[in-house]
Amino acid sequence: MSDTPSESEAPRRWAALFFIGLAQLMLVLDVTIVNIALPSTQADLDIGDGDRQWVITAYTLAFGGLLLLGGRIADLAGRRRSFVIALAGFAAASALGGAAPDFATLLTARAAQGAFAALLAPTALSLLTISFTEAKERAAAFGVFGAIAAGGSAVGLVTGGALTEYLDWRWCLYVNVPIAAVAAAGWWVLPADTRVRRGSRIDVPGVLLSVSGLTAVVYACSEAESEGWGSRLVTGLLVLGVVLLTAFVLYERTARHPLLPPRILTSRTRGSAYLAVALAMVGMFSMFLFLTYYMQVVKGYSAMRTGVAFLPMTAGVLAGAGGLATRLLPRVPPRALIAPGLLLGAAGTGWLATVEATTSYAAGVLPAQLVLGVGMGMVMAPGMNYATHGATDDDAGVASATVNTSQQIGGSIGTAILNTVAASTTAGYLADRLPGAGELREHAAPGTPVPPVVKDALVEGFGDAYAIASAVLLAAAVAVAVLMNTPRPRGEQAAEGVRPALAHVG
């Protein structure tokens, strides 16, 4: 029997969206909720300054490196089964991390979280893809999913600030357990797994090349902040990553059971969607990173107040994804949403580049967040939708994994580059105006008095980084407008064309 949803199954589809969206929200929350709790975690477990970044890196390495494998496992093992297994594993890893008595246990838990997240993220997106095939319903579903993907991080900041301030940092991990338990109840309404095509198997050489290559690139980006882009470690890892990924692409062209079939990447529609999502992350990650420091260090906000200050971003995303994109997705070509969305993102980051230490929240951060949020909502909803455009049922998982990989790599590389720009500009500003100032972190710890010259130096660095992010988003808008030649959907045929091969017997 086919797993294509019928009209009589409409209530099940929308119930499935709730559980899929909840799982996606848990993953997005985890990106920022742990970050904001890191200072408390470091103090409680006596983690050194040189080691604290591993609390974040252990997760991102496992997540980024295993995404393609996770997507293919979902295709072969069954998406509903993979969804529940990934939720159970993520919850168990979160509980272990929350109860961690020492640094080593916490790192083990974070790596396990990343591994199960690499299975859960593409599984959730591919389940959404095969659940909604009618154009208008698909647009609404991906509007919700895109809003969660783009705006959930702001919710994570609020949640993390509240849990850390009023309970304990450990609850930033424990909170995943009840969320995963509720999401797992979606088993009863998710599409039934289809029978795996005979002869399908895991592409072991492809797995080894892709996992090692992606891990090398993500690790290089995570180390660039402390080691510098010109260091032997970072340069060596980047070269190794590029060589391994090049070998992976060449091997996949002749592999009998490719992990990432070349047809996934050669589609101009999907390729443009991957590019748009990857470069959109540059704007998103730069905003979260630098605004967090701007509000806590420059403006003196508490962690909780900082989280609340990010909420307008979520409102903007909801307007862009749940409002504009949902209404227009069935009626216009995807680039008519994605390109303007990237332009709005460029305008938002450009606005942030003009913010000074004395600029009020209402005059600077608030309007910039709203503009950027609307733009990112317009990008993420159609970007996630068309990331699986034309992919068969057998390829839905790996196509979903590819767009998640685009997010991870785009965010990692963008954050590392922009952070280097910001740090270099700030150091140069201080060197000219405050000789012998010493390490910036001595002046910039949250909760401690910050000299005005240091505030100005930080804002100067953030401004340069925002200006580059704005230029990247502008270039991305031009690239998508030129490359993404996909026509507007034409009724139900457009949605059905997303999955032309769904005749497998269940």
C-alpha positions as semicolon CSV with decimal commas, in nm:
position;residue;x (nm);y (nm);z (nm)
1;M;0,000;0,000;0,000
2;S;0,122;0,352;-0,076
3;D;0,204;0,593;0,198
4;T;0,069;0,885;-0,005
5;P;-0,179;1,062;0,222
6;S;-0,539;1,068;0,103
7;E;-0,793;1,341;0,162
8;S;-0,955;1,133;0,435
9;E;-0,624;1,138;0,622
10;A;-0,607;1,519;0,642
11;P;-0,653;1,532;1,024
12;R;-0,365;1,283;1,060
13;R;-0,142;1,500;0,843
14;W;-0,195;1,806;1,058
15;A;-0,150;1,605;1,375
16;A;0,174;1,471;1,226
17;L;0,288;1,828;1,158
18;F;0,251;1,905;1,530
19;F;0,478;1,619;1,634
20;I;0,728;1,678;1,352
21;G;0,740;2,049;1,436
22;L;0,791;1,971;1,804
23;A;1,091;1,750;1,723
24;Q;1,237;2,022;1,499
25;L;1,182;2,282;1,772
26;M;1,374;2,066;2,018
27;L;1,671;2,050;1,782
28;V;1,665;2,425;1,714
29;L;1,629;2,506;2,084
30;D;1,936;2,299;2,161
31;V;2,151;2,523;1,942
32;T;2,110;2,825;2,171
33;I;1,972;2,693;2,499
34;V;2,302;2,526;2,589
35;N;2,509;2,825;2,475
36;I;2,342;3,063;2,717
37;A;2,393;2,815;3,004
38;L;2,763;2,762;2,925
39;P;2,907;3,005;3,184
40;S;2,715;2,830;3,464
41;T;2,810;2,488;3,328
42;Q;3,175;2,587;3,316
43;A;3,176;2,704;3,677
44;D;2,985;2,400;3,810
45;L;3,201;2,135;3,640
46;D;3,526;2,332;3,672
47;I;3,587;2,344;3,297
48;G;3,889;2,542;3,183
49;D;3,862;2,831;2,937
50;G;4,049;2,632;2,674
51;D;3,810;2,337;2,700
52;R;3,470;2,505;2,731
53;Q;3,422;2,533;2,354
54;W;3,411;2,153;2,337
55;V;3,067;2,159;2,499
56;I;2,947;2,317;2,175
57;T;3,195;2,156;1,935
58;A;3,124;1,797;2,045
59;Y;2,763;1,847;1,936
60;T;2,832;2,029;1,610
61;L;3,101;1,782;1,498
62;A;2,874;1,481;1,542
63;F;2,573;1,661;1,399
64;G;2,744;1,810;1,094
65;G;2,955;1,505;1,018
66;L;2,678;1,243;1,036
67;L;2,389;1,423;0,865
68;L;2,421;1,257;0,524
69;L;2,448;0,915;0,687
70;G;2,145;0,995;0,902
71;G;1,942;1,087;0,595
72;R;2,031;0,767;0,414
73;I;1,956;0,554;0,723
74;A;1,612;0,714;0,735
75;D;1,556;0,623;0,368
76;L;1,661;0,262;0,421
77;A;1,539;0,181;0,772
78;G;1,206;0,366;0,752
79;R;1,136;0,726;0,852
80;R;0,876;0,665;1,120
81;R;1,099;0,407;1,286
82;S;1,404;0,634;1,257
83;F;1,206;0,928;1,397
84;V;1,118;0,746;1,720
85;I;1,464;0,591;1,761
86;A;1,629;0,931;1,714
87;L;1,395;1,093;1,968
88;A;1,463;0,820;2,225
89;G;1,838;0,848;2,173
90;F;1,836;1,227;2,191
91;A;1,632;1,219;2,513
92;A;1,865;0,962;2,672
93;A;2,172;1,164;2,576
94;S;2,012;1,482;2,713
95;A;1,935;1,309;3,045
96;L;2,294;1,187;3,066
97;G;2,423;1,537;2,999
98;G;2,193;1,691;3,259
99;A;2,315;1,444;3,523
100;A;2,681;1,468;3,416
101;P;2,911;1,463;3,721
102;D;3,215;1,570;3,521
103;F;3,335;1,723;3,196
104;A;3,405;1,391;3,020
105;T;3,050;1,265;3,076
106;L;2,905;1,591;2,949
107;L;3,116;1,571;2,632
108;T;3,005;1,213;2,571
109;A;2,642;1,317;2,610
110;R;2,680;1,614;2,377
111;A;2,842;1,399;2,106
112;A;2,559;1,147;2,141
113;Q;2,304;1,429;2,113
114;G;2,469;1,539;1,789
115;A;2,466;1,185;1,648
116;F;2,096;1,134;1,715
117;A;2,020;1,487;1,594
118;A;2,188;1,394;1,264
119;L;1,930;1,117;1,228
120;L;1,634;1,317;1,357
121;A;1,674;1,637;1,151
122;P;1,656;1,485;0,800
123;T;1,396;1,231;0,915
124;A;1,163;1,506;1,037
125;L;1,193;1,704;0,714
126;S;1,145;1,401;0,491
127;L;0,838;1,296;0,691
128;L;0,694;1,639;0,629
129;T;0,775;1,607;0,259
130;I;0,588;1,280;0,215
131;S;0,297;1,385;0,441
132;F;0,198;1,699;0,247
133;T;0,172;1,679;-0,131
134;E;-0,122;1,914;-0,210
135;A;0,016;2,257;-0,300
136;K;-0,174;2,477;-0,054
137;E;-0,141;2,238;0,239
138;R;0,226;2,188;0,161
139;A;0,282;2,563;0,162
140;A;0,113;2,599;0,501
141;A;0,305;2,304;0,649
142;F;0,640;2,431;0,529
143;G;0,551;2,780;0,646
144;V;0,518;2,642;0,999
145;F;0,833;2,431;0,965
146;G;1,032;2,723;0,822
147;A;0,920;2,948;1,105
148;I;1,041;2,693;1,358
149;A;1,373;2,646;1,177
150;A;1,441;3,020;1,156
151;G;1,287;3,150;1,479
152;G;1,328;2,868;1,728
153;S;1,675;2,984;1,829
154;A;1,531;3,301;1,980
155;V;1,291;3,091;2,185
156;G;1,593;2,888;2,296
157;L;1,760;3,201;2,428
158;V;1,455;3,291;2,636
159;T;1,411;2,935;2,761
160;G;1,780;2,893;2,838
161;G;1,794;3,224;3,022
162;A;1,489;3,139;3,231
163;L;1,600;2,784;3,316
164;T;1,955;2,894;3,403
165;E;1,844;3,193;3,609
166;Y;1,554;3,035;3,800
167;L;1,642;2,661;3,810
168;D;1,981;2,524;3,706
169;W;2,188;2,488;3,390
170;R;2,118;2,113;3,395
171;W;1,754;2,180;3,310
172;C;1,866;2,318;2,975
173;L;1,939;1,952;2,893
174;Y;1,668;1,783;3,099
175;V;1,399;1,985;2,920
176;N;1,458;1,779;2,606
177;V;1,330;1,462;2,775
178;P;0,960;1,560;2,805
179;I;0,966;1,730;2,464
180;A;1,102;1,413;2,301
181;A;0,846;1,198;2,486
182;V;0,556;1,404;2,353
183;A;0,701;1,411;1,999
184;A;0,743;1,031;2,003
185;A;0,366;0,998;2,047
186;G;0,348;1,104;1,683
187;W;0,418;0,741;1,588
188;W;0,043;0,685;1,565
189;V;-0,020;0,956;1,305
190;L;0,303;0,956;1,102
191;P;0,306;0,796;0,754
192;A;0,373;0,421;0,767
193;D;0,719;0,311;0,657
194;T;0,751;0,179;0,303
195;R;0,932;-0,138;0,213
196;V;1,299;-0,084;0,142
197;R;1,394;-0,140;-0,222
198;R;1,575;-0,471;-0,268
199;G;1,950;-0,445;-0,304
200;S;1,971;-0,109;-0,126
201;R;2,256;-0,083;0,121
202;I;2,477;0,166;0,301
203;D;2,756;0,314;0,089
204;V;3,045;0,249;0,332
205;P;3,324;0,425;0,134
206;G;3,090;0,721;0,082
207;V;3,011;0,731;0,453
208;L;3,380;0,731;0,548
209;L;3,468;1,005;0,299
210;S;3,169;1,229;0,376
211;V;3,182;1,194;0,755
212;S;3,557;1,258;0,774
213;G;3,540;1,543;0,523
214;L;3,247;1,722;0,688
215;T;3,395;1,669;1,034
216;A;3,727;1,819;0,923
217;V;3,556;2,129;0,782
218;V;3,330;2,183;1,085
219;Y;3,620;2,127;1,327
220;A;3,841;2,370;1,135
221;C;3,572;2,638;1,158
222;S;3,526;2,579;1,531
223;E;3,901;2,613;1,590
224;A;3,945;2,920;1,368
225;E;3,831;3,153;1,649
226;S;4,106;3,050;1,890
227;E;4,379;2,935;1,651
228;G;4,332;3,182;1,365
229;W;4,261;3,110;1,000
230;G;4,631;3,105;0,915
231;S;4,726;2,843;1,173
232;R;4,859;2,507;1,056
233;L;4,580;2,324;1,235
234;V;4,296;2,517;1,072
235;T;4,459;2,531;0,727
236;G;4,546;2,162;0,739
237;L;4,195;2,062;0,843
238;L;4,035;2,275;0,572
239;V;4,262;2,131;0,303
240;L;4,196;1,779;0,432
241;G;3,822;1,843;0,437
242;V;3,816;1,980;0,082
243;V;4,026;1,686;-0,048
244;L;3,804;1,428;0,123
245;L;3,479;1,593;0,008
246;T;3,612;1,621;-0,348
247;A;3,700;1,252;-0,339
248;F;3,351;1,185;-0,203
249;V;3,182;1,369;-0,492
250;L;3,397;1,188;-0,750
251;Y;3,333;0,850;-0,591
252;E;2,956;0,906;-0,571
253;R;2,942;0,947;-0,949
254;T;3,032;0,580;-0,998
255;A;2,909;0,420;-0,673
256;R;2,650;0,146;-0,711
257;H;2,451;0,259;-0,406
258;P;2,562;0,622;-0,355
259;L;2,515;0,786;-0,017
260;L;2,441;1,114;-0,197
261;P;2,318;1,043;-0,551
262;P;2,453;1,311;-0,791
263;R;2,096;1,375;-0,910
264;I;2,024;1,535;-0,571
265;L;2,277;1,813;-0,634
266;T;2,244;1,860;-1,010
267;S;1,889;1,998;-0,989
268;R;1,902;2,378;-1,020
269;T;1,597;2,403;-0,795
270;R;1,740;2,197;-0,510
271;G;2,091;2,335;-0,557
272;S;1,961;2,692;-0,534
273;A;1,759;2,604;-0,224
274;Y;2,069;2,458;-0,057
275;L;2,270;2,768;-0,147
276;A;2,001;3,004;-0,017
277;V;1,966;2,820;0,315
278;A;2,344;2,796;0,365
279;L;2,404;3,166;0,305
280;A;2,096;3,270;0,502
281;M;2,259;3,107;0,803
282;V;2,542;3,358;0,776
283;G;2,298;3,637;0,857
284;M;2,111;3,440;1,123
285;F;2,415;3,312;1,312
286;S;2,596;3,646;1,300
287;M;2,290;3,820;1,445
288;F;2,251;3,575;1,734
289;L;2,622;3,567;1,815
290;F;2,697;3,938;1,807
291;L;2,366;4,065;1,943
292;T;2,404;3,834;2,244
293;Y;2,736;3,999;2,329
294;Y;2,611;4,344;2,234
295;M;2,313;4,325;2,469
296;Q;2,489;4,154;2,760
297;V;2,831;4,322;2,747
298;V;2,767;4,659;2,582
299;K;2,413;4,726;2,707
300;G;2,445;4,532;3,035
301;Y;2,136;4,310;2,990
302;S;2,091;3,996;3,199
303;A;2,069;3,657;3,026
304;M;1,693;3,653;3,074
305;R;1,644;4,006;2,943
306;T;1,864;3,926;2,645
307;G;1,648;3,627;2,560
308;V;1,331;3,836;2,578
309;A;1,493;4,102;2,361
310;F;1,526;3,845;2,082
311;L;1,153;3,773;2,069
312;P;1,076;4,034;1,798
313;M;1,297;3,826;1,571
314;T;1,057;3,535;1,621
315;A;0,761;3,762;1,544
316;G;0,927;3,868;1,221
317;V;0,997;3,509;1,121
318;L;0,635;3,412;1,187
319;A;0,519;3,701;0,968
320;G;0,756;3,606;0,689
321;A;0,712;3,227;0,697
322;G;0,364;3,180;0,839
323;G;0,213;3,485;0,671
324;L;0,375;3,586;0,343
325;A;0,536;3,255;0,244
326;T;0,235;3,041;0,330
327;R;0,004;3,257;0,120
328;L;0,237;3,303;-0,175
329;L;0,418;2,966;-0,202
330;P;0,140;2,804;-0,408
331;R;0,112;3,107;-0,639
332;V;0,461;3,235;-0,724
333;P;0,798;3,094;-0,832
334;P;1,019;3,016;-0,529
335;R;1,278;3,278;-0,621
336;A;1,004;3,543;-0,596
337;L;1,007;3,472;-0,222
338;I;1,366;3,365;-0,156
339;A;1,545;3,649;-0,337
340;P;1,340;3,929;-0,172
341;G;1,378;3,748;0,161
342;L;1,756;3,752;0,125
343;L;1,739;4,122;0,033
344;L;1,542;4,192;0,352
345;G;1,801;3,991;0,544
346;A;2,075;4,206;0,390
347;A;1,883;4,518;0,492
348;G;1,845;4,389;0,849
349;T;2,213;4,308;0,895
350;G;2,303;4,634;0,722
351;W;2,086;4,817;0,975
352;L;2,267;4,641;1,261
353;A;2,597;4,759;1,114
354;T;2,492;5,118;1,195
355;V;2,406;5,049;1,562
356;E;2,634;5,219;1,814
357;A;2,697;5,164;2,183
358;T;2,457;5,446;2,272
359;T;2,181;5,349;2,027
360;S;1,856;5,261;2,203
361;Y;1,704;4,916;2,163
362;A;1,389;5,061;2,004
363;A;1,584;5,260;1,747
364;G;1,844;4,999;1,654
365;V;1,809;4,634;1,749
366;L;1,430;4,609;1,742
367;P;1,358;4,725;1,384
368;A;1,664;4,544;1,248
369;Q;1,545;4,219;1,405
370;L;1,197;4,258;1,259
371;V;1,328;4,321;0,907
372;L;1,578;4,035;0,928
373;G;1,317;3,804;1,077
374;V;1,064;3,864;0,800
375;G;1,335;3,806;0,542
376;M;1,458;3,482;0,697
377;G;1,103;3,352;0,722
378;M;1,058;3,418;0,350
379;V;1,379;3,225;0,279
380;M;1,344;2,926;0,509
381;A;0,987;2,821;0,428
382;P;1,034;2,791;0,048
383;G;1,398;2,686;0,095
384;M;1,299;2,384;0,304
385;N;1,007;2,312;0,069
386;Y;1,210;2,311;-0,251
387;A;1,512;2,138;-0,095
388;T;1,328;1,811;-0,165
389;H;1,165;1,926;-0,491
390;G;1,159;1,645;-0,747
391;A;1,322;1,396;-0,508
392;T;1,173;1,048;-0,517
393;D;1,050;0,874;-0,205
394;D;1,377;0,677;-0,193
395;D;1,580;1,001;-0,189
396;A;1,365;1,219;0,039
397;G;1,578;1,148;0,346
398;V;1,915;1,224;0,187
399;A;1,773;1,535;0,014
400;S;1,653;1,653;0,354
401;A;1,992;1,572;0,504
402;T;2,163;1,779;0,236
403;V;1,972;2,096;0,324
404;N;2,045;2,035;0,693
405;T;2,412;1,993;0,604
406;S;2,393;2,322;0,415
407;Q;2,263;2,491;0,729
408;Q;2,536;2,341;0,944
409;I;2,826;2,418;0,711
410;G;2,695;2,764;0,622
411;G;2,649;2,851;0,988
412;S;2,986;2,711;1,094
413;I;3,192;2,878;0,822
414;G;2,997;3,204;0,839
415;T;3,025;3,231;1,216
416;A;3,397;3,155;1,215
417;I;3,476;3,408;0,940
418;L;3,259;3,687;1,084
419;N;3,388;3,628;1,436
420;T;3,745;3,660;1,307
421;V;3,655;3,987;1,133
422;A;3,488;4,123;1,447
423;A;3,775;4,022;1,675
424;S;4,039;4,168;1,442
425;T;3,858;4,501;1,406
426;T;3,802;4,525;1,782
427;A;4,167;4,446;1,859
428;G;4,286;4,704;1,606
429;Y;4,051;4,968;1,747
430;L;4,179;4,909;2,100
431;A;4,543;4,902;1,991
432;D;4,504;5,250;1,841
433;R;4,315;5,403;2,133
434;L;4,410;5,201;2,438
435;P;4,771;5,079;2,417
436;G;4,852;4,797;2,657
437;A;4,484;4,716;2,716
438;G;4,558;4,345;2,743
439;E;4,316;4,072;2,659
440;L;3,972;4,195;2,563
441;R;3,798;3,923;2,764
442;E;3,921;4,090;3,084
443;H;3,703;4,389;2,999
444;A;3,419;4,209;2,828
445;A;3,298;3,950;3,077
446;P;2,918;3,978;3,122
447;G;2,820;4,138;3,450
448;T;3,144;4,335;3,493
449;P;3,194;4,710;3,427
450;V;3,306;4,774;3,070
451;P;3,501;5,090;2,982
452;P;3,335;5,305;2,712
453;V;3,632;5,261;2,478
454;V;3,594;4,884;2,496
455;K;3,220;4,911;2,422
456;D;3,301;5,125;2,119
457;A;3,565;4,874;2,009
458;L;3,322;4,583;2,035
459;V;3,052;4,769;1,842
460;E;3,306;4,863;1,575
461;G;3,396;4,496;1,532
462;F;3,032;4,387;1,522
463;G;2,957;4,655;1,265
464;D;3,226;4,530;1,025
465;A;3,101;4,174;1,063
466;Y;2,741;4,279;0,997
467;A;2,849;4,470;0,688
468;I;3,011;4,155;0,545
469;A;2,706;3,946;0,636
470;S;2,490;4,199;0,453
471;A;2,709;4,174;0,143
472;V;2,691;3,792;0,154
473;L;2,310;3,798;0,174
474;L;2,294;4,050;-0,111
475;A;2,514;3,828;-0,329
476;A;2,300;3,528;-0,236
477;A;1,986;3,712;-0,348
478;V;2,140;3,782;-0,688
479;A;2,261;3,422;-0,724
480;V;1,919;3,275;-0,642
481;A;1,742;3,518;-0,875
482;V;1,968;3,405;-1,161
483;L;1,999;3,032;-1,089
484;M;1,659;2,930;-0,952
485;N;1,452;2,915;-1,268
486;T;1,175;2,700;-1,118
487;P;0,831;2,811;-1,238
488;R;0,542;2,879;-1,003
489;P;0,345;2,574;-0,887
490;R;0,053;2,474;-1,106
491;G;-0,216;2,334;-0,884
492;E;-0,185;1,987;-0,741
493;Q;0,043;1,873;-1,024
494;A;0,325;2,080;-0,885
495;A;0,298;1,923;-0,545
496;E;0,258;1,574;-0,685
497;G;0,569;1,630;-0,895
498;V;0,771;1,656;-0,579
499;R;0,742;1,282;-0,537
500;P;0,681;1,109;-0,869
501;A;0,776;0,765;-0,742
502;L;0,552;0,672;-0,452
503;A;0,413;0,346;-0,575
504;H;0,611;0,129;-0,331
505;V;0,418;-0,138;-0,148
506;G;0,408;-0,089;0,228
